[in-house]
Short mmCIF file of C-alpha atoms in Angstrom, two decimals:
data_model
loop_
_atom_site.label_atom_id
_atom_site.label_comp_id
_atom_site.label_asym_id
_atom_site.label_seq_id
_atom_site.Cartn_x
_atom_site.Cartn_y
_atom_site.Cartn_z
CA MET Q 9 61.19 128.82 62.57
CA LEU Q 10 58.84 129.05 65.52
CA LEU Q 11 61.06 126.78 67.58
CA PHE Q 12 64.07 128.91 66.67
CA LYS Q 13 62.29 132.05 67.85
CA LEU Q 14 61.35 130.30 71.09
CA GLU Q 15 64.95 129.24 71.68
CA CYS Q 16 66.16 132.80 71.01
CA LYS Q 17 63.55 134.10 73.41
CA ARG Q 18 64.71 131.64 76.08
CA LEU Q 19 68.34 132.63 75.53
CA PHE Q 20 67.73 136.35 75.85
CA SER Q 21 64.92 136.25 78.40
CA GLY Q 22 67.22 135.82 81.40
CA ALA Q 23 68.79 138.99 82.77
CA ILE Q 24 72.03 137.15 83.52
CA ASN Q 25 72.50 136.03 79.92
CA LYS Q 26 71.91 139.49 78.53
CA LEU Q 27 74.16 141.09 81.12
CA VAL Q 28 76.99 138.63 80.44
CA LEU Q 29 76.84 139.18 76.68
CA LEU Q 30 76.68 142.94 77.16
CA LEU Q 31 79.68 142.96 79.51
CA PHE Q 32 81.62 140.77 77.07
CA VAL Q 33 81.02 143.26 74.26
CA ILE Q 34 81.84 146.24 76.48
CA ALA Q 35 85.06 144.59 77.66
CA GLY Q 36 85.99 143.84 74.05
CA VAL Q 37 85.33 147.41 72.91
CA PHE Q 38 87.27 148.86 75.83
CA ALA Q 39 90.16 146.46 75.15
CA ILE Q 40 90.26 147.53 71.50
CA TYR Q 41 90.26 151.19 72.48
CA GLN Q 42 92.95 150.78 75.13
CA GLY Q 43 95.07 148.65 72.82
CA ALA Q 44 94.76 151.20 70.03
CA GLN Q 45 95.88 153.99 72.35
CA GLY Q 46 98.83 151.97 73.58
CA TYR Q 47 99.90 151.02 70.06
CA LYS Q 48 99.57 154.66 68.98
CA THR Q 49 101.85 155.69 71.85
CA LEU Q 50 104.45 153.11 70.83
CA ARG Q 51 104.37 154.21 67.21
CA ILE Q 52 104.68 157.87 68.25
CA ASP Q 53 107.73 157.01 70.35
CA GLN Q 54 109.32 155.24 67.40
CA TYR Q 55 108.50 158.13 65.07
CA LYS Q 56 109.80 160.73 67.53
CA SER Q 57 113.09 158.85 67.86
CA LYS Q 58 113.62 159.06 64.10
CA ILE Q 59 112.67 162.73 63.91
CA VAL Q 60 114.91 163.70 66.85
CA PHE Q 61 117.85 161.86 65.33
CA GLN Q 62 117.27 163.54 61.97
CA LYS Q 63 117.17 166.95 63.69
CA GLU Q 64 120.42 166.11 65.46
CA ARG Q 65 122.10 165.29 62.16
CA GLU Q 66 120.86 168.54 60.66
CA HIS Q 67 122.17 170.44 63.67
CA VAL Q 68 125.61 168.85 63.31
CA ASN Q 69 125.74 169.65 59.60
CA LYS Q 70 124.97 173.32 60.28
CA ARG Q 71 128.17 173.70 62.27
CA GLU Q 72 131.10 175.29 60.52
CA THR Q 73 133.52 172.71 61.90
CA LEU Q 74 132.37 169.15 62.50
CA PRO Q 75 133.39 167.40 65.74
CA ALA Q 76 135.99 164.67 65.83
CA PRO Q 77 134.77 161.21 64.71
CA GLY Q 78 135.12 159.84 68.24
CA SER Q 79 133.04 162.65 69.68
CA LEU Q 80 130.35 162.14 67.06
CA ALA Q 81 130.34 158.41 67.78
CA TYR Q 82 129.91 159.04 71.48
CA TYR Q 83 126.89 161.31 71.13
CA ALA Q 84 125.23 159.73 68.09
CA SER Q 85 122.37 157.71 69.60
CA ALA Q 86 120.80 156.06 66.59
CA PRO Q 87 117.18 154.88 66.92
CA THR Q 88 116.10 151.31 66.28
CA GLU Q 89 112.59 149.96 65.88
CA TRP Q 90 110.84 146.76 66.89
CA LYS Q 91 108.72 146.17 63.81
CA LEU Q 92 105.40 145.45 65.43
CA SER Q 93 102.43 144.26 63.46
CA PRO Q 94 99.35 146.53 63.60
CA TRP Q 95 97.74 143.58 65.37
CA ALA Q 96 99.97 144.46 68.34
CA ALA Q 97 97.23 146.92 69.27
CA LEU Q 98 95.03 143.92 70.06
CA PHE Q 99 97.60 141.41 71.31
CA VAL Q 100 100.31 143.36 73.14
CA GLY Q 101 102.39 140.37 74.29
CA GLU Q 102 105.88 141.51 75.34
CA SER Q 103 105.68 144.92 73.67
CA HIS Q 104 104.04 146.67 76.64
CA SER Q 105 107.02 146.14 78.94
CA SER Q 106 109.93 146.23 76.52
CA MET Q 107 111.86 148.94 74.74
CA VAL Q 108 110.45 149.12 71.22
CA ALA Q 109 112.54 152.10 70.09
CA SER Q 110 115.94 151.56 71.71
CA LYS Q 111 118.77 153.92 70.83
CA VAL Q 112 122.24 152.57 70.09
CA ARG Q 113 125.69 154.15 70.19
CA ALA Q 114 129.08 152.88 69.10
CA THR Q 115 130.09 152.22 72.70
CA ALA Q 116 129.85 148.86 74.50
CA LEU Q 117 126.66 147.13 73.40
CA GLN Q 118 125.72 144.98 76.38
CA SER Q 119 125.73 147.90 78.80
CA GLN Q 120 123.28 149.63 76.47
CA ILE Q 121 121.01 146.59 76.32
CA PHE Q 122 120.86 145.81 80.02
CA ASN Q 123 121.71 149.07 81.81
CA ARG Q 124 118.42 150.78 81.15
CA GLU Q 125 116.98 153.64 83.14
CA ILE Q 126 113.99 152.80 85.29
CA VAL Q 127 110.86 153.68 83.35
CA ASN Q 128 108.58 156.23 84.96
CA PRO Q 129 105.47 154.29 86.08
CA ALA Q 130 103.33 157.39 85.51
CA GLN Q 131 104.10 157.13 81.81
CA GLN Q 132 103.01 153.51 81.56
CA ARG Q 133 99.61 152.33 80.40
CA THR Q 134 97.47 151.20 83.31
CA GLY Q 135 96.19 147.66 83.41
CA GLY Q 136 96.82 144.81 81.04
CA LEU Q 137 93.52 144.60 79.21
CA ASP Q 138 93.75 143.88 75.51
CA LEU Q 139 91.59 141.91 73.11
CA GLY Q 140 93.79 138.88 73.69
CA PHE Q 141 92.88 138.95 77.39
CA VAL Q 142 89.18 139.18 76.53
CA LEU Q 143 89.36 136.20 74.16
CA VAL Q 144 91.65 134.03 76.27
CA TYR Q 145 90.15 134.58 79.72
CA LEU Q 146 86.70 136.18 79.48
CA LEU Q 147 85.36 134.25 76.50
CA PRO Q 148 85.42 130.86 78.33
CA LEU Q 149 83.51 132.40 81.25
CA VAL Q 150 80.80 133.67 78.91
CA ILE Q 151 80.53 130.22 77.34
CA GLY Q 152 80.25 128.56 80.74
CA ILE Q 153 77.57 130.90 82.07
CA LEU Q 154 75.41 130.45 78.98
CA THR Q 155 75.75 126.70 78.55
CA VAL Q 156 76.86 124.61 81.49
CA THR Q 157 73.49 124.58 83.34
CA LEU Q 158 71.26 123.91 80.32
CA ILE Q 159 70.34 120.32 81.25
CA SER Q 160 70.38 120.82 85.02
CA ASP Q 161 67.94 123.72 84.62
CA GLU Q 162 65.66 121.48 82.56
CA GLN Q 163 65.90 118.79 85.22
CA HIS Q 164 65.17 121.26 87.99
CA ALA Q 165 62.11 122.56 86.11
CA GLY Q 166 60.85 119.01 85.49
CA ARG Q 167 61.02 119.27 81.68
CA TRP Q 168 63.88 116.83 81.09
CA ARG Q 169 61.69 113.68 81.24
CA MET Q 170 59.18 115.28 78.90
CA LEU Q 171 61.88 116.18 76.39
CA ASN Q 172 63.09 112.57 76.41
CA ALA Q 173 59.54 111.38 75.73
CA LEU Q 174 59.16 113.51 72.57
CA PRO Q 175 59.75 112.01 69.09
CA LYS Q 176 62.82 114.16 68.75
CA SER Q 177 65.33 113.19 71.40
CA ALA Q 178 66.29 115.48 74.22
CA PHE Q 179 69.83 115.40 72.85
CA SER Q 180 68.73 117.09 69.62
CA GLN Q 181 66.95 119.80 71.63
CA VAL Q 182 70.04 120.45 73.75
CA ALA Q 183 72.24 120.34 70.65
CA LYS Q 184 70.13 123.09 69.07
CA GLN Q 185 70.43 125.21 72.19
CA LEU Q 186 74.18 124.71 72.25
CA ALA Q 187 74.43 125.53 68.54
CA LEU Q 188 72.41 128.72 69.07
CA ARG Q 189 74.67 129.83 71.90
CA PHE Q 190 77.76 128.98 69.89
CA ALA Q 191 76.46 131.03 66.97
CA VAL Q 192 75.60 134.04 69.15
CA ILE Q 193 78.98 134.11 70.89
CA TRP Q 194 80.82 133.43 67.62
CA LEU Q 195 79.03 136.34 65.95
CA LEU Q 196 80.03 138.61 68.84
CA VAL Q 197 83.66 137.54 68.43
CA ILE Q 198 83.43 138.27 64.69
CA LEU Q 199 81.85 141.64 65.50
CA LEU Q 200 84.75 142.54 67.78
CA LEU Q 201 87.39 141.41 65.27
CA VAL Q 202 85.74 143.20 62.34
CA SER Q 203 85.25 146.36 64.41
CA ALA Q 204 88.89 146.28 65.48
CA ALA Q 205 90.04 145.72 61.89
CA MET Q 206 87.97 148.65 60.63
CA LEU Q 207 88.91 151.04 63.45
CA LEU Q 208 92.62 150.22 63.22
CA SER Q 209 92.69 149.86 59.42
CA LEU Q 210 93.81 146.26 59.69
CA PRO Q 211 93.71 144.28 56.44
CA PHE Q 212 91.39 141.32 56.14
CA ASP Q 213 94.33 139.14 55.26
CA GLY Q 214 95.62 135.78 56.40
CA ILE Q 215 96.26 137.03 59.93
CA PHE Q 216 92.63 138.06 60.35
CA TRP Q 217 91.32 134.69 59.22
CA THR Q 218 93.93 132.86 61.31
CA VAL Q 219 92.83 134.76 64.42
CA LEU Q 220 89.20 133.96 63.65
CA LEU Q 221 89.99 130.28 63.07
CA ALA Q 222 92.02 130.06 66.29
CA SER Q 223 89.22 131.78 68.23
CA THR Q 224 86.70 129.35 66.78
CA LEU Q 225 88.77 126.32 67.79
CA TYR Q 226 89.20 127.82 71.25
CA MET Q 227 85.42 128.20 71.52
CA VAL Q 228 84.91 124.60 70.41
CA PHE Q 229 87.21 123.45 73.21
CA TRP Q 230 85.26 125.25 75.93
CA PHE Q 231 81.90 124.18 74.51
CA ALA Q 232 83.22 120.62 74.58
CA ILE Q 233 84.22 121.05 78.24
CA ALA Q 234 80.76 122.41 79.07
CA THR Q 235 79.09 119.53 77.19
CA LEU Q 236 81.25 116.95 78.95
CA ILE Q 237 80.34 118.37 82.35
CA MET Q 238 76.63 118.40 81.47
CA SER Q 239 76.82 114.79 80.35
CA PHE Q 240 77.19 113.66 83.97
CA GLY Q 241 73.67 114.88 84.73
CA LYS Q 242 74.58 116.66 87.95
CA THR Q 243 73.03 119.75 89.54
CA SER Q 244 73.54 123.34 88.38
CA VAL Q 245 75.82 124.06 91.33
CA PHE Q 246 78.00 121.05 90.55
CA ASN Q 247 78.16 121.94 86.84
CA SER Q 248 79.04 125.56 87.52
CA LEU Q 249 81.75 124.68 90.01
CA ALA Q 250 83.16 121.97 87.73
CA TYR Q 251 83.32 124.36 84.78
CA LEU Q 252 84.84 127.13 86.88
CA SER Q 253 87.41 124.68 88.20
CA SER Q 254 88.27 123.67 84.64
CA TRP Q 255 88.73 127.32 83.72
CA VAL Q 256 90.98 127.91 86.73
CA VAL Q 257 93.08 124.85 85.87
CA PHE Q 258 93.51 125.50 82.13
CA ALA Q 259 93.60 129.30 82.17
CA MET Q 260 95.44 130.00 85.42
CA LEU Q 261 97.04 127.08 87.26
CA VAL Q 262 98.65 125.27 84.32
CA PRO Q 263 100.06 128.47 82.71
CA SER Q 264 101.33 129.64 86.11
CA ALA Q 265 102.93 126.25 86.76
CA VAL Q 266 104.56 126.31 83.31
CA HIS Q 267 106.03 129.77 83.83
CA LEU Q 268 107.17 128.85 87.34
CA TYR Q 269 108.89 125.74 86.00
CA LEU Q 270 110.56 127.76 83.23
CA SER Q 271 111.69 130.42 85.69
CA ASN Q 272 113.38 127.78 87.85
CA GLN Q 273 114.66 125.60 85.02
CA TYR Q 274 116.10 128.41 82.91
CA LYS Q 275 117.03 130.83 85.67
CA THR Q 276 120.01 132.96 84.69
CA ASP Q 277 121.94 135.84 86.18
CA ALA Q 278 123.65 136.53 82.86
CA PRO Q 279 122.33 140.12 82.43
CA LEU Q 280 123.62 141.17 85.85
CA GLU Q 281 126.86 139.25 85.41
CA MET Q 282 127.41 140.79 81.96
CA SER Q 283 126.78 144.30 83.25
CA LEU Q 284 129.17 143.88 86.19
CA THR Q 285 131.88 142.15 84.13
CA GLN Q 286 131.72 144.78 81.44
CA ARG Q 287 131.82 147.62 83.94
CA VAL Q 288 134.87 146.12 85.69
CA THR Q 289 136.59 145.58 82.32
CA LEU Q 290 136.02 149.20 81.31
CA ASN Q 291 137.20 150.57 84.64
CA ASP Q 292 140.33 148.41 84.70
CA GLY Q 293 141.11 149.34 81.11
CA TRP Q 294 142.09 152.86 82.11
CA ASP Q 295 145.00 151.47 84.13
CA LYS Q 296 146.31 149.12 81.43
CA ASP Q 297 148.77 149.84 78.66
CA LYS Q 298 146.78 151.58 75.95
CA GLN Q 299 148.84 150.34 73.03
CA GLN Q 300 148.51 146.78 74.28
CA THR Q 301 144.74 147.28 74.49
CA LEU Q 302 144.68 148.55 70.91
CA ASP Q 303 146.83 145.64 69.69
CA THR Q 304 144.47 143.17 71.36
CA PHE Q 305 141.54 144.89 69.69
CA LEU Q 306 143.20 144.68 66.27
CA GLN Q 307 143.52 140.93 66.70
CA HIS Q 308 139.72 140.77 66.87
CA GLU Q 309 139.19 143.43 64.19
CA PRO Q 310 142.00 142.97 61.62
CA ASN Q 311 140.38 145.31 59.05
CA TRP Q 312 142.01 148.26 60.82
CA GLN Q 313 145.50 146.76 61.23
CA ASP Q 314 147.06 149.62 59.24
CA THR Q 315 146.21 152.22 61.87
CA ALA Q 316 148.99 154.37 63.30
CA PRO Q 317 150.39 153.59 66.78
CA LEU Q 318 149.03 155.53 69.73
CA GLY Q 319 150.74 158.63 71.03
CA GLU Q 320 150.83 160.13 74.49
CA ALA Q 321 147.59 162.10 74.07
CA PHE Q 322 144.12 160.68 74.49
CA ASP Q 323 143.02 158.87 71.35
CA TRP Q 324 139.42 157.97 70.55
CA LYS Q 325 140.37 154.76 68.77
CA TRP Q 326 141.83 153.41 72.02
CA TYR Q 327 138.62 154.37 73.83
CA TYR Q 328 136.41 152.49 71.36
CA ALA Q 329 138.84 149.57 71.22
CA GLN Q 330 138.43 149.27 74.99
CA GLN Q 331 134.65 149.51 74.64
CA HIS Q 332 134.57 146.67 72.12
CA LEU Q 333 136.91 144.50 74.18
CA SER Q 334 134.45 144.74 77.06
CA ASP Q 335 131.84 143.24 74.70
CA VAL Q 336 134.33 140.52 73.75
CA GLU Q 337 134.88 139.82 77.46
CA VAL Q 338 131.20 138.96 77.95
CA ALA Q 339 130.69 137.31 74.55
CA GLN Q 340 130.36 133.82 76.03
CA LEU Q 341 127.90 135.05 78.64
CA TRP Q 342 125.89 136.73 75.90
CA GLN Q 343 125.81 133.56 73.81
CA ALA Q 344 124.81 131.49 76.86
CA TYR Q 345 122.06 134.01 77.60
CA ARG Q 346 120.74 133.72 74.03
CA ASP Q 347 120.88 129.91 74.12
CA ASN Q 348 119.09 129.89 77.47
CA ASN Q 349 116.31 132.13 76.13
CA GLN Q 350 115.94 130.06 72.99
CA ALA Q 351 115.68 126.83 74.99
CA ARG Q 352 113.13 128.49 77.27
CA GLN Q 353 111.00 129.55 74.31
CA GLN Q 354 111.11 126.09 72.76
CA THR Q 355 110.13 124.49 76.06
CA LEU Q 356 107.33 127.02 76.49
CA GLN Q 357 105.99 126.15 73.05
CA THR Q 358 106.04 122.45 73.93
CA LEU Q 359 104.43 122.83 77.35
CA SER Q 360 101.75 125.19 76.01
CA ALA Q 361 100.01 122.08 74.68
CA LEU Q 362 98.98 121.40 78.30
CA SER Q 363 96.83 124.53 78.36
CA PRO Q 364 94.62 125.64 75.46
CA ALA Q 365 94.54 129.12 77.01
CA LEU Q 366 98.33 129.40 77.06
CA PHE Q 367 98.62 127.90 73.57
CA PHE Q 368 96.00 130.30 72.20
CA GLN Q 369 97.64 133.32 73.81
CA LEU Q 370 101.07 132.43 72.45
CA LYS Q 371 99.69 132.05 68.93
CA LEU Q 372 97.97 135.43 69.11
CA ASN Q 373 101.21 137.08 70.23
CA GLN Q 374 103.13 135.39 67.44
CA LEU Q 375 100.66 136.68 64.86
CA ALA Q 376 101.08 140.21 66.24
CA ASN Q 377 104.93 140.02 66.34
CA THR Q 378 104.84 140.62 70.09
CA SER Q 379 106.08 137.25 71.35
CA SER Q 380 109.30 136.55 73.22
CA ALA Q 381 110.80 135.11 70.04
CA ASP Q 382 110.02 138.35 68.18
CA GLN Q 383 111.67 140.30 70.98
CA ALA Q 384 114.78 138.11 70.66
CA ASP Q 385 114.85 138.64 66.87
CA TYR Q 386 114.62 142.39 67.37
CA ARG Q 387 117.51 142.30 69.83
CA LEU Q 388 119.64 140.42 67.31
CA GLN Q 389 118.87 143.08 64.72
CA VAL Q 390 120.07 145.69 67.22
CA VAL Q 391 123.33 143.73 67.61
CA GLU Q 392 123.87 143.72 63.84
CA TYR Q 393 123.07 147.41 63.59
CA HIS Q 394 125.50 148.21 66.41
CA GLN Q 395 128.24 146.60 64.33
CA GLN Q 396 127.32 148.78 61.35
CA ILE Q 397 127.62 151.89 63.50
CA ARG Q 398 130.99 150.80 64.90
CA TYR Q 399 132.41 150.07 61.48
CA PHE Q 400 131.12 153.37 60.14
CA PHE Q 401 133.03 155.37 62.76
CA TYR Q 402 136.04 153.05 62.87
CA ASP Q 403 136.79 153.93 59.26
CA PHE Q 404 137.33 157.56 60.28
CA MET Q 405 138.99 157.05 63.66
CA PHE Q 406 141.50 154.36 62.72
CA PHE Q 407 142.57 155.92 59.40
CA ASP Q 408 142.47 159.56 60.59
CA LYS Q 409 139.85 160.57 58.05
CA PRO Q 410 137.84 163.72 58.77
CA VAL Q 411 134.07 163.42 58.83
CA THR Q 412 132.37 165.50 56.15
CA LYS Q 413 128.79 166.70 55.99
CA THR Q 414 128.14 164.14 53.27
CA ASP Q 415 129.34 161.41 55.65
CA VAL Q 416 126.89 162.62 58.29
CA GLU Q 417 124.08 162.39 55.77
CA ASN Q 418 125.21 158.89 54.78
CA PHE Q 419 125.17 157.59 58.36
CA PRO Q 420 123.64 154.08 58.27
CA LEU Q 421 120.05 154.01 59.52
CA PHE Q 422 118.35 151.06 61.14
CA GLU Q 423 116.23 148.97 58.79
CA ALA Q 424 113.91 146.51 60.46
CA LYS Q 425 114.08 143.11 58.81
CA PRO Q 426 111.13 140.73 58.49
CA LEU Q 427 110.94 138.63 61.63
CA ASN Q 428 111.42 134.90 61.42
CA LYS Q 429 108.06 133.13 61.39
CA GLU Q 430 108.15 129.37 61.76
CA THR Q 431 104.63 128.10 62.28
CA ASN Q 432 104.41 124.56 63.56
CA ILE Q 433 101.56 123.32 61.36
CA TRP Q 434 101.63 119.86 62.91
CA GLN Q 435 101.21 121.26 66.39
CA ILE Q 436 98.16 123.23 65.26
CA LEU Q 437 96.66 120.27 63.40
CA ILE Q 438 97.18 117.94 66.36
CA SER Q 439 95.60 120.50 68.67
CA ALA Q 440 92.58 120.80 66.36
CA LEU Q 441 92.21 117.02 66.19
CA VAL Q 442 92.36 116.75 69.99
CA ILE Q 443 89.73 119.47 70.39
CA PHE Q 444 87.35 117.87 67.90
CA ALA Q 445 87.91 114.46 69.47
CA LEU Q 446 87.00 115.92 72.85
CA ALA Q 447 83.92 117.56 71.34
CA PHE Q 448 82.85 114.27 69.74
CA PHE Q 449 83.38 112.33 72.97
CA SER Q 450 81.40 114.92 74.93
CA ALA Q 451 78.56 114.78 72.40
CA VAL Q 452 78.41 110.98 72.59
CA ARG Q 453 78.26 111.04 76.38
CA LEU Q 454 75.56 113.72 76.34
CA LYS Q 455 73.50 111.66 73.87
CA GLN Q 456 73.64 108.67 76.22
CA LEU Q 457 72.35 110.71 79.17
CA ARG Q 458 68.98 109.43 80.37
CA PRO Q 459 66.39 111.13 82.60
CA ILE Q 460 66.76 110.53 86.31
#
């Protein structure tokens, strides 16, 4: 017990150690607060979209005469919702820069997906600090500062030879110091996670324990790196630079190289090409024979074959037929864009094994439903919902049925479906085995270190 107290006193006696731990906690608390505010803003936006749409429906139903179905379809912007996990407050992933409450009309879909207004920067959250950033990038730095110079400091103070002369080996003494530092940092991580769960009313469910387990494995990796560097018996300057270089490689260079490779390998101009093609198709459609346009549409949508032919006057069903044909025109581009994104995500998952930082960050985003794959799933749900809206209005426009107030109330609303979650257990198990193998190898090398 006395030795334990002495080790604790040594750990907390240095001003640098205390300052680093304090800054880590402050950064974690600030990240939780900022993430909570950002998540609250997103949820408010999603809630406001639903309320506004409900008010619009009530306003329409208060009118003595309801508008024509085509007019209603044009102005009915129905809200959708990216079903984010509450953990998105801590691991924002793609949610901070993407539309999480997009509105959809019965008009051409792709122009609605890609032709977005520029978001006002003044309304965006400043910075990119979330708890994921603290765990992925700051946690390794804290581990390095507290551990990587343990042996070199002993050597510099002249105590390393004495420790090797004691009945208990110097390795056991260093191992205890490493274990103490691991425990202290691990308890701080638990403190941040528990505090976040309590403040944000997050359940202590499987996600919580998965995040804690992943954080623990991530810590083991960086402690193993620090131990391996110490095992060479170099100076404090060498150890610090070596550890910092490792952090730069695994946390910055490798992830940057992976994203650069993916950007070049899976580069696509499909969004721009779709937008231009669709715009040209819509513009040219006004000069084409309208009945021929409708007939072409009915070949793709045979459920409305019994509709009456077009007259000389403007007809909404021709307008929406033209809108849908512009989507048909870019259907292959849309499918190629989806395939390209899916291939990019799969490659990213594979290459993330090269960087524990990148792998850890991707897993955190997946747990919070904020990953690129979750964004793609949400977009597919929007596509399906757009079809529901089209079919709802088509039934009135193509069969000349008047819209009643009951129909307005029965307008289909967006229902977020559970996102597809395919966890690669083997990838996680292999990663854990590699980390523990590295830790074991580092421990063996450190045990063989002899006094100079």
